[in-house]
PDB file of C-alpha atoms and ligand atoms in Angstrom:
ATOM      1  CA  MET A   7       4.392 -14.368  -2.668  1.00 95.00           C
ATOM      2  CA  ASN A   8       3.998 -12.352   0.556  1.00 97.00           C
ATOM      3  CA  ILE A   9       5.623  -8.934   0.609  1.00 98.00           C
ATOM      4  CA  VAL A  10       5.874  -6.062   3.056  1.00 98.00           C
ATOM      5  CA  LEU A  11       6.240  -2.575   1.536  1.00 98.00           C
ATOM      6  CA  LEU A  12       8.202  -0.376   3.921  1.00 98.00           C
ATOM      7  CA  GLY A  13       8.837   3.334   3.525  1.00 98.00           C
ATOM      8  CA  ALA A  14       8.051   6.748   4.934  1.00 97.00           C
ATOM      9  CA  PRO A  15       4.708   8.467   4.284  1.00 97.00           C
ATOM     10  CA  GLY A  16       4.651   9.469   0.626  1.00 96.00           C
ATOM     11  CA  ALA A  17       7.539   7.196  -0.366  1.00 98.00           C
ATOM     12  CA  GLY A  18       5.305   5.649  -3.035  1.00 97.00           C
ATOM     13  CA  LYS A  19       4.079   2.443  -1.364  1.00 98.00           C
ATOM     14  CA  GLY A  20       0.523   2.838  -2.689  1.00 97.00           C
ATOM     15  CA  THR A  21       1.763   3.826  -6.160  1.00 97.00           C
ATOM     16  CA  GLN A  22       3.990   0.736  -6.468  1.00 98.00           C
ATOM     17  CA  ALA A  23       1.322  -1.554  -4.980  1.00 97.00           C
ATOM     18  CA  ALA A  24      -1.205  -0.318  -7.581  1.00 96.00           C
ATOM     19  CA  LYS A  25       1.223  -1.285 -10.355  1.00 96.00           C
ATOM     20  CA  LEU A  26       1.682  -4.780  -8.892  1.00 96.00           C
ATOM     21  CA  VAL A  27      -2.101  -5.187  -8.661  1.00 95.00           C
ATOM     22  CA  ALA A  28      -2.641  -3.985 -12.254  1.00 94.00           C
ATOM     23  CA  GLU A  29       0.141  -6.076 -13.823  1.00 94.00           C
ATOM     24  CA  GLU A  30       0.422  -9.119 -11.581  1.00 92.00           C
ATOM     25  CA  GLY A  31      -3.080  -9.287 -10.048  1.00 91.00           C
ATOM     26  CA  MET A  32      -1.633  -9.407  -6.545  1.00 93.00           C
ATOM     27  CA  CYS A  33      -3.819  -8.894  -3.449  1.00 96.00           C
ATOM     28  CA  HIS A  34      -3.089  -5.474  -1.914  1.00 97.00           C
ATOM     29  CA  ILE A  35      -3.828  -4.743   1.738  1.00 98.00           C
ATOM     30  CA  SER A  36      -3.321  -1.125   2.820  1.00 98.00           C
ATOM     31  CA  THR A  37      -4.134  -0.510   6.481  1.00 98.00           C
ATOM     32  CA  GLY A  38      -4.396   3.224   5.691  1.00 97.00           C
ATOM     33  CA  ASP A  39      -7.062   2.562   3.007  1.00 96.00           C
ATOM     34  CA  ILE A  40      -8.988   0.214   5.343  1.00 97.00           C
ATOM     35  CA  LEU A  41      -8.897   2.802   8.134  1.00 97.00           C
ATOM     36  CA  ARG A  42      -9.976   5.684   5.840  1.00 96.00           C
ATOM     37  CA  GLN A  43     -12.961   3.583   4.696  1.00 96.00           C
ATOM     38  CA  ALA A  44     -13.811   2.805   8.350  1.00 97.00           C
ATOM     39  CA  VAL A  45     -13.677   6.535   9.193  1.00 97.00           C
ATOM     40  CA  LYS A  46     -15.941   7.309   6.225  1.00 95.00           C
ATOM     41  CA  ASP A  47     -18.419   4.597   7.270  1.00 97.00           C
ATOM     42  CA  GLN A  48     -18.205   5.709  10.932  1.00 98.00           C
ATOM     43  CA  THR A  49     -17.673   2.129  12.138  1.00 97.00           C
ATOM     44  CA  PRO A  50     -16.501   1.623  15.756  1.00 97.00           C
ATOM     45  CA  LEU A  51     -12.926   1.177  14.427  1.00 97.00           C
ATOM     46  CA  GLY A  52     -13.211   4.335  12.306  1.00 97.00           C
ATOM     47  CA  ILE A  53     -14.504   6.387  15.236  1.00 97.00           C
ATOM     48  CA  LYS A  54     -11.563   5.255  17.400  1.00 97.00           C
ATOM     49  CA  ALA A  55      -8.965   5.717  14.611  1.00 98.00           C
ATOM     50  CA  LYS A  56      -9.959   9.169  13.290  1.00 97.00           C
ATOM     51  CA  GLU A  57      -8.315  11.274  15.993  1.00 97.00           C
ATOM     52  CA  TYR A  58      -4.954   9.474  15.626  1.00 98.00           C
ATOM     53  CA  MET A  59      -5.027   9.675  11.829  1.00 97.00           C
ATOM     54  CA  ASP A  60      -5.916  13.378  11.729  1.00 96.00           C
ATOM     55  CA  ALA A  61      -2.949  14.104  14.010  1.00 96.00           C
ATOM     56  CA  GLY A  62      -0.615  11.904  11.948  1.00 96.00           C
ATOM     57  CA  ASP A  63      -0.080   9.546  14.898  1.00 98.00           C
ATOM     58  CA  LEU A  64      -0.242   5.761  14.800  1.00 98.00           C
ATOM     59  CA  VAL A  65      -3.500   4.001  15.611  1.00 98.00           C
ATOM     60  CA  PRO A  66      -2.883   1.724  18.661  1.00 98.00           C
ATOM     61  CA  ASP A  67      -1.238  -1.622  17.909  1.00 98.00           C
ATOM     62  CA  GLU A  68      -4.042  -3.758  19.360  1.00 98.00           C
ATOM     63  CA  LEU A  69      -6.662  -2.246  16.999  1.00 98.00           C
ATOM     64  CA  ILE A  70      -4.425  -2.739  13.957  1.00 98.00           C
ATOM     65  CA  ILE A  71      -3.350  -6.258  14.897  1.00 98.00           C
ATOM     66  CA  ASP A  72      -6.993  -7.363  15.445  1.00 97.00           C
ATOM     67  CA  LEU A  73      -7.929  -5.822  12.088  1.00 97.00           C
ATOM     68  CA  MET A  74      -5.066  -7.547  10.251  1.00 98.00           C
ATOM     69  CA  ARG A  75      -5.540 -10.908  11.938  1.00 97.00           C
ATOM     70  CA  GLU A  76      -9.042 -10.988  10.481  1.00 97.00           C
ATOM     71  CA  ARG A  77      -8.141  -9.505   7.070  1.00 98.00           C
ATOM     72  CA  ILE A  78      -5.215 -11.832   6.373  1.00 97.00           C
ATOM     73  CA  GLN A  79      -7.401 -14.908   6.808  1.00 95.00           C
ATOM     74  CA  GLN A  80      -9.811 -13.905   4.020  1.00 97.00           C
ATOM     75  CA  PRO A  81      -9.692 -16.157   0.934  1.00 96.00           C
ATOM     76  CA  ASP A  82      -8.326 -13.506  -1.468  1.00 96.00           C
ATOM     77  CA  THR A  83      -4.990 -13.546   0.409  1.00 96.00           C
ATOM     78  CA  ALA A  84      -4.304 -17.245  -0.138  1.00 92.00           C
ATOM     79  CA  LYS A  85      -2.094 -16.726  -3.216  1.00 90.00           C
ATOM     80  CA  GLY A  86      -0.072 -14.005  -1.485  1.00 92.00           C
ATOM     81  CA  VAL A  87      -0.345 -10.402  -0.379  1.00 97.00           C
ATOM     82  CA  ILE A  88       1.305  -7.011  -0.651  1.00 98.00           C
ATOM     83  CA  LEU A  89       1.179  -5.450   2.802  1.00 98.00           C
ATOM     84  CA  ASP A  90       1.264  -1.634   2.513  1.00 98.00           C
ATOM     85  CA  GLY A  91       1.533   0.344   5.765  1.00 97.00           C
ATOM     86  CA  PHE A  92       1.612  -2.747   7.978  1.00 98.00           C
ATOM     87  CA  PRO A  93       3.593  -3.543  10.038  1.00 98.00           C
ATOM     88  CA  ARG A  94       4.558  -0.127  11.374  1.00 98.00           C
ATOM     89  CA  THR A  95       5.949  -1.026  14.800  1.00 98.00           C
ATOM     90  CA  THR A  96       8.088  -3.882  16.083  1.00 98.00           C
ATOM     91  CA  THR A  97       5.057  -5.186  18.009  1.00 98.00           C
ATOM     92  CA  GLN A  98       3.092  -5.338  14.731  1.00 98.00           C
ATOM     93  CA  ALA A  99       6.008  -7.055  12.938  1.00 98.00           C
ATOM     94  CA  VAL A 100       6.202  -9.766  15.597  1.00 98.00           C
ATOM     95  CA  ALA A 101       2.401 -10.205  15.418  1.00 98.00           C
ATOM     96  CA  LEU A 102       2.626 -10.522  11.613  1.00 98.00           C
ATOM     97  CA  ASP A 103       5.289 -13.232  11.944  1.00 97.00           C
ATOM     98  CA  THR A 104       2.906 -15.193  14.178  1.00 97.00           C
ATOM     99  CA  MET A 105      -0.071 -14.680  11.817  1.00 97.00           C
ATOM    100  CA  LEU A 106       1.922 -15.877   8.784  1.00 97.00           C
ATOM    101  CA  SER A 107       3.461 -18.769  10.656  1.00 96.00           C
ATOM    102  CA  ASN A 108      -0.014 -19.926  11.786  1.00 96.00           C
ATOM    103  CA  LEU A 109      -1.106 -19.844   8.144  1.00 95.00           C
ATOM    104  CA  ASP A 110       2.118 -21.572   7.049  1.00 96.00           C
ATOM    105  CA  ARG A 111       2.913 -18.700   4.673  1.00 95.00           C
ATOM    106  CA  PRO A 112       6.424 -17.267   4.977  1.00 93.00           C
ATOM    107  CA  LEU A 113       7.265 -13.661   4.164  1.00 97.00           C
ATOM    108  CA  ASP A 114       9.288 -13.464   0.925  1.00 97.00           C
ATOM    109  CA  ALA A 115      10.632  -9.913   1.101  1.00 98.00           C
ATOM    110  CA  ALA A 116      10.448  -6.548   2.824  1.00 98.00           C
ATOM    111  CA  LEU A 117      10.950  -3.820   0.211  1.00 98.00           C
ATOM    112  CA  LEU A 118      12.072  -0.469   1.582  1.00 98.00           C
ATOM    113  CA  ILE A 119      11.202   2.394  -0.783  1.00 98.00           C
ATOM    114  CA  ASP A 120      13.747   4.998   0.224  1.00 97.00           C
ATOM    115  CA  VAL A 121      13.020   8.725  -0.336  1.00 97.00           C
ATOM    116  CA  ASP A 122      14.474  11.877   1.250  1.00 94.00           C
ATOM    117  CA  PRO A 123      12.056  13.558   3.734  1.00 90.00           C
ATOM    118  CA  GLU A 124      12.112  16.975   1.984  1.00 89.00           C
ATOM    119  CA  VAL A 125      11.062  15.339  -1.299  1.00 94.00           C
ATOM    120  CA  ILE A 126       8.224  13.735   0.629  1.00 94.00           C
ATOM    121  CA  VAL A 127       6.863  16.987   2.080  1.00 93.00           C
ATOM    122  CA  LYS A 128       6.592  18.397  -1.465  1.00 92.00           C
ATOM    123  CA  ARG A 129       5.015  15.196  -2.829  1.00 94.00           C
ATOM    124  CA  LEU A 130       2.368  14.945  -0.136  1.00 95.00           C
ATOM    125  CA  SER A 131       1.256  18.554  -0.290  1.00 92.00           C
ATOM    126  CA  SER A 132       0.360  17.997  -3.938  1.00 94.00           C
ATOM    127  CA  ARG A 133      -1.047  14.436  -3.669  1.00 96.00           C
ATOM    128  CA  ARG A 134      -4.683  13.934  -4.672  1.00 97.00           C
ATOM    129  CA  MET A 135      -6.726  10.728  -4.425  1.00 96.00           C
ATOM    130  CA  CYS A 136      -9.904   9.643  -6.173  1.00 96.00           C
ATOM    131  CA  LYS A 137     -13.000   9.552  -3.954  1.00 93.00           C
ATOM    132  CA  ALA A 138     -14.541   6.813  -6.075  1.00 93.00           C
ATOM    133  CA  CYS A 139     -11.750   4.352  -6.950  1.00 93.00           C
ATOM    134  CA  GLY A 140      -8.870   5.399  -4.654  1.00 92.00           C
ATOM    135  CA  ALA A 141      -6.456   6.071  -7.551  1.00 95.00           C
ATOM    136  CA  ILE A 142      -3.389   8.073  -6.470  1.00 95.00           C
ATOM    137  CA  GLY A 143      -2.389  11.190  -8.400  1.00 95.00           C
ATOM    138  CA  THR A 144      -1.188  14.752  -7.986  1.00 95.00           C
ATOM    139  CA  ALA A 145      -2.773  18.213  -8.097  1.00 95.00           C
ATOM    140  CA  ALA A 146      -1.298  18.612 -11.610  1.00 94.00           C
ATOM    141  CA  ASP A 147      -3.604  15.828 -12.870  1.00 92.00           C
ATOM    142  CA  GLY A 148      -6.638  18.124 -12.373  1.00 95.00           C
ATOM    143  CA  PRO A 149      -9.895  17.650 -10.430  1.00 96.00           C
ATOM    144  CA  THR A 150     -11.106  14.505 -12.234  1.00 97.00           C
ATOM    145  CA  CYS A 151      -9.743  10.963 -11.932  1.00 96.00           C
ATOM    146  CA  ALA A 152      -8.064   9.764 -15.149  1.00 92.00           C
ATOM    147  CA  SER A 153      -9.109   6.152 -14.408  1.00 93.00           C
ATOM    148  CA  CYS A 154     -12.816   6.468 -13.524  1.00 96.00           C
ATOM    149  CA  GLY A 155     -13.873  10.118 -13.835  1.00 96.00           C
ATOM    150  CA  GLY A 156     -14.409  10.402 -10.047  1.00 96.00           C
ATOM    151  CA  GLU A 157     -13.649  13.474  -7.976  1.00 96.00           C
ATOM    152  CA  MET A 158     -10.040  13.924  -6.777  1.00 96.00           C
ATOM    153  CA  TYR A 159      -9.583  15.116  -3.159  1.00 96.00           C
ATOM    154  CA  GLN A 160      -6.781  15.942  -0.739  1.00 96.00           C
ATOM    155  CA  ARG A 161      -6.342  13.650   2.281  1.00 94.00           C
ATOM    156  CA  ASP A 162      -6.990  15.335   5.657  1.00 92.00           C
ATOM    157  CA  ASP A 163      -3.492  14.311   6.863  1.00 95.00           C
ATOM    158  CA  ASP A 164      -1.656  15.749   3.826  1.00 95.00           C
ATOM    159  CA  ASN A 165      -1.151  19.261   5.261  1.00 93.00           C
ATOM    160  CA  GLU A 166       2.468  20.253   5.986  1.00 92.00           C
ATOM    161  CA  ASP A 167       2.284  20.154   9.840  1.00 93.00           C
ATOM    162  CA  THR A 168       0.682  16.709   9.903  1.00 95.00           C
ATOM    163  CA  VAL A 169       3.093  15.412   7.248  1.00 95.00           C
ATOM    164  CA  ARG A 170       6.062  16.536   9.384  1.00 95.00           C
ATOM    165  CA  ASN A 171       4.585  14.741  12.409  1.00 97.00           C
ATOM    166  CA  ARG A 172       4.001  11.598  10.308  1.00 97.00           C
ATOM    167  CA  LEU A 173       7.670  11.714   9.254  1.00 97.00           C
ATOM    168  CA  GLU A 174       8.775  11.981  12.913  1.00 98.00           C
ATOM    169  CA  VAL A 175       6.492   9.101  13.887  1.00 98.00           C
ATOM    170  CA  TYR A 176       7.975   7.087  11.018  1.00 98.00           C
ATOM    171  CA  GLU A 177      11.541   7.757  12.238  1.00 97.00           C
ATOM    172  CA  THR A 178      10.733   6.833  15.834  1.00 98.00           C
ATOM    173  CA  SER A 179       8.326   3.920  15.489  1.00 98.00           C
ATOM    174  CA  THR A 180       8.662   2.414  12.001  1.00 98.00           C
ATOM    175  CA  SER A 181      12.278   2.870  10.886  1.00 97.00           C
ATOM    176  CA  PRO A 182      13.485   0.229  13.431  1.00 98.00           C
ATOM    177  CA  LEU A 183      11.750  -2.306  11.168  1.00 98.00           C
ATOM    178  CA  VAL A 184      14.506  -1.753   8.597  1.00 98.00           C
ATOM    179  CA  ASP A 185      16.972  -3.440  10.971  1.00 98.00           C
ATOM    180  CA  TYR A 186      14.336  -5.982  11.986  1.00 98.00           C
ATOM    181  CA  TYR A 187      13.903  -7.202   8.402  1.00 98.00           C
ATOM    182  CA  ARG A 188      17.625  -6.883   7.622  1.00 98.00           C
ATOM    183  CA  GLY A 189      18.158  -9.276  10.526  1.00 98.00           C
ATOM    184  CA  CYS A 190      15.674 -11.702   8.941  1.00 97.00           C
ATOM    185  CA  ASN A 191      17.572 -11.459   5.607  1.00 98.00           C
ATOM    186  CA  LEU A 192      14.420 -10.144   3.930  1.00 98.00           C
ATOM    187  CA  LEU A 193      15.297  -6.474   3.381  1.00 98.00           C
ATOM    188  CA  VAL A 194      15.701  -5.023  -0.113  1.00 98.00           C
ATOM    189  CA  THR A 195      16.268  -1.254  -0.422  1.00 98.00           C
ATOM    190  CA  ILE A 196      15.014   0.539  -3.520  1.00 98.00           C
ATOM    191  CA  ASP A 197      15.790   4.151  -4.447  1.00 98.00           C
ATOM    192  CA  GLY A 198      12.289   5.676  -4.578  1.00 98.00           C
ATOM    193  CA  ASP A 199      13.377   9.127  -5.765  1.00 98.00           C
ATOM    194  CA  ARG A 200      13.149   8.334  -9.473  1.00 97.00           C
ATOM    195  CA  ASP A 201      10.407   8.090 -12.041  1.00 97.00           C
ATOM    196  CA  PRO A 202       7.690   5.695 -10.711  1.00 97.00           C
ATOM    197  CA  ASP A 203       8.228   3.318 -13.665  1.00 98.00           C
ATOM    198  CA  GLU A 204      11.961   3.090 -12.928  1.00 98.00           C
ATOM    199  CA  VAL A 205      11.176   2.362  -9.285  1.00 98.00           C
ATOM    200  CA  TYR A 206       8.702  -0.298 -10.418  1.00 98.00           C
ATOM    201  CA  ALA A 207      11.296  -1.960 -12.678  1.00 98.00           C
ATOM    202  CA  ASP A 208      13.511  -2.345  -9.574  1.00 98.00           C
ATOM    203  CA  VAL A 209      10.587  -3.634  -7.494  1.00 98.00           C
ATOM    204  CA  LYS A 210       9.916  -6.354 -10.060  1.00 97.00           C
ATOM    205  CA  ARG A 211      13.599  -7.201 -10.433  1.00 97.00           C
ATOM    206  CA  SER A 212      13.989  -7.555  -6.678  1.00 96.00           C
ATOM    207  CA  LEU A 213      10.994  -9.911  -6.593  1.00 95.00           C
ATOM    208  CA  GLY A 214      12.378 -11.994  -9.462  1.00 94.00           C
ATOM    209  CA  MET A 215       9.474 -11.036 -11.788  1.00 93.00           C
TER     210      MET A 215
HETATM  211  P1  LIG B  14      -1.213   5.369   5.228  1.00 75.50           P
HETATM  212  O1  LIG B  14      -2.381   5.587   4.373  1.00 75.50           O
HETATM  213  O2  LIG B  14      -0.508   4.072   5.210  1.00 75.50           O
HETATM  214  O3  LIG B  14      -0.216   6.558   4.962  1.00 75.50           O
HETATM  215  P2  LIG B  14       1.385   6.635   4.934  1.00 75.50           P
HETATM  216  O4  LIG B  14       2.202   5.483   5.379  1.00 75.50           O
HETATM  217  O5  LIG B  14       1.631   7.904   5.632  1.00 75.50           O
HETATM  218  O6  LIG B  14       1.735   6.587   3.462  1.00 75.50           O
HETATM  219  P3  LIG B  14       1.030   7.344   2.313  1.00 75.50           P
HETATM  220  O7  LIG B  14      -0.188   6.631   1.868  1.00 75.50           O
HETATM  221  O8  LIG B  14       0.882   8.800   2.709  1.00 75.50           O
HETATM  222  O9  LIG B  14       2.171   7.312   1.184  1.00 75.50           O
HETATM  223  P4  LIG B  14       2.549   6.200   0.114  1.00 75.50           P
HETATM  224  O10 LIG B  14       3.897   5.683   0.461  1.00 75.50           O
HETATM  225  O11 LIG B  14       1.459   5.211  -0.100  1.00 75.50           O
HETATM  226  O12 LIG B  14       2.716   7.148  -1.148  1.00 75.50           O
HETATM  227  P5  LIG B  14       1.816   7.282  -2.483  1.00 75.50           P
HETATM  228  O13 LIG B  14       2.042   6.122  -3.379  1.00 75.50           O
HETATM  229  O14 LIG B  14       0.417   7.656  -2.141  1.00 75.50           O
HETATM  230  O15 LIG B  14      -1.612   5.649   6.769  1.00 75.50           O
HETATM  231  C1  LIG B  14      -2.378   6.785   7.114  1.00 75.50           C
HETATM  232  C2  LIG B  14      -2.595   6.802   8.634  1.00 75.50           C
HETATM  233  O16 LIG B  14      -3.325   5.626   9.041  1.00 75.50           O
HETATM  234  C3  LIG B  14      -1.318   6.778   9.496  1.00 75.50           C
HETATM  235  O17 LIG B  14      -0.782   8.066   9.682  1.00 75.50           O
HETATM  236  C4  LIG B  14      -1.852   6.158  10.795  1.00 75.50           C
HETATM  237  O18 LIG B  14      -2.561   7.112  11.559  1.00 75.50           O
HETATM  238  C5  LIG B  14      -2.855   5.131  10.297  1.00 75.50           C
HETATM  239  N1  LIG B  14      -2.252   3.799  10.078  1.00 75.50           N
HETATM  240  C6  LIG B  14      -2.161   3.128   8.892  1.00 75.50           C
HETATM  241  N2  LIG B  14      -1.554   1.947   9.057  1.00 75.50           N
HETATM  242  C7  LIG B  14      -1.251   1.852  10.387  1.00 75.50           C
HETATM  243  C8  LIG B  14      -0.590   0.879  11.169  1.00 75.50           C
HETATM  244  N3  LIG B  14      -0.111  -0.262  10.601  1.00 75.50           N
HETATM  245  N4  LIG B  14      -0.431   1.119  12.507  1.00 75.50           N
HETATM  246  C9  LIG B  14      -0.896   2.242  13.076  1.00 75.50           C
HETATM  247  N5  LIG B  14      -1.535   3.229  12.378  1.00 75.50           N
HETATM  248  C10 LIG B  14      -1.701   3.030  11.041  1.00 75.50           C
HETATM  249  O19 LIG B  14       2.540   8.536  -3.167  1.00 75.50           O
HETATM  250  C11 LIG B  14       2.520   9.831  -2.580  1.00 75.50           C
HETATM  251  C12 LIG B  14       2.510  10.914  -3.674  1.00 75.50           C
HETATM  252  O20 LIG B  14       3.745  10.865  -4.383  1.00 75.50           O
HETATM  253  C13 LIG B  14       1.411  10.746  -4.733  1.00 75.50           C
HETATM  254  O21 LIG B  14       0.967  12.000  -5.150  1.00 75.50           O
HETATM  255  C14 LIG B  14       2.131  10.007  -5.887  1.00 75.50           C
HETATM  256  O22 LIG B  14       1.533  10.301  -7.135  1.00 75.50           O
HETATM  257  C15 LIG B  14       3.532  10.588  -5.765  1.00 75.50           C
HETATM  258  N6  LIG B  14       4.588   9.638  -6.147  1.00 75.50           N
HETATM  259  C16 LIG B  14       4.638   8.299  -5.870  1.00 75.50           C
HETATM  260  N7  LIG B  14       5.787   7.762  -6.357  1.00 75.50           N
HETATM  261  C17 LIG B  14       6.467   8.793  -6.939  1.00 75.50           C
HETATM  262  C18 LIG B  14       7.737   8.880  -7.596  1.00 75.50           C
HETATM  263  N8  LIG B  14       8.537   7.802  -7.779  1.00 75.50           N
HETATM  264  N9  LIG B  14       8.132  10.089  -8.057  1.00 75.50           N
HETATM  265  C19 LIG B  14       7.343  11.190  -7.889  1.00 75.50           C
HETATM  266  N10 LIG B  14       6.127  11.176  -7.282  1.00 75.50           N
HETATM  267  C20 LIG B  14       5.702   9.989  -6.807  1.00 75.50           C
HETATM  268 MG1  LIG B  15      -0.419   4.894   0.815  1.00 75.50          MG
END
């Protein structure tokens, strides 16, 4: 099964993807996670991407499309993928259609996790992530990761000004994908402003799991 997770920054894409990985063993590809690792490793991609990410702007389409074209051909994707944070522009969505069609793997669904922007600003200012395993949590969970004991940190782009810019960028560049996938008869909208387990129950239901 090949799924796109759509939704504003902080809507809960990573949280829901982690549940699908843990329960269903699905392959999760987050362009944000790949880019943060590239920034940390100071690869050529990371060096180019850092400035855009710190400002909350999108990394240019050609860099992302090249990255995904390579990633989606790796063997771990053969049984299906959860795409989290890609595509984010119509150009990326069209490129994804071509990539999947070349691999003869149709997209099964585009799940939109829908959350009000003011809820998101509050969520992201208290989000913490584990430096070691990438687990997603909140400031209330304390400084140590419940899964692996690693150190929890705040993402550089989770300050209020950058979050507001990310929300504007989402409205302008990414929200048109809602109509794009509605037009392909692939869109499923899920109310993301509920307990994460309730959201997950809807995610599974919508995927026929
Ligand atoms: P990326 O890492 O993809 O960030 P994002 O889309 O802004 O989304 P987030 O990861 O912030 O949120 P999420 O929806 O995963 O929420 P989460 O589950 O963590 O991208 C970062 C940057 O990389 C971009 O700004 C851009 O520069 C670049 N980039 C990436 N992909 C790109 C692309 N394709 N093209 C161009 N540039 C690209 O949850 C958030 C918080 O809420 C957590 O604390 C969590 O515990 C909590 N939470 C989750 N669900 C719930 C719930 N139901 N109720 C209450 N709290 C909840
Ligand atoms: Mg995420």
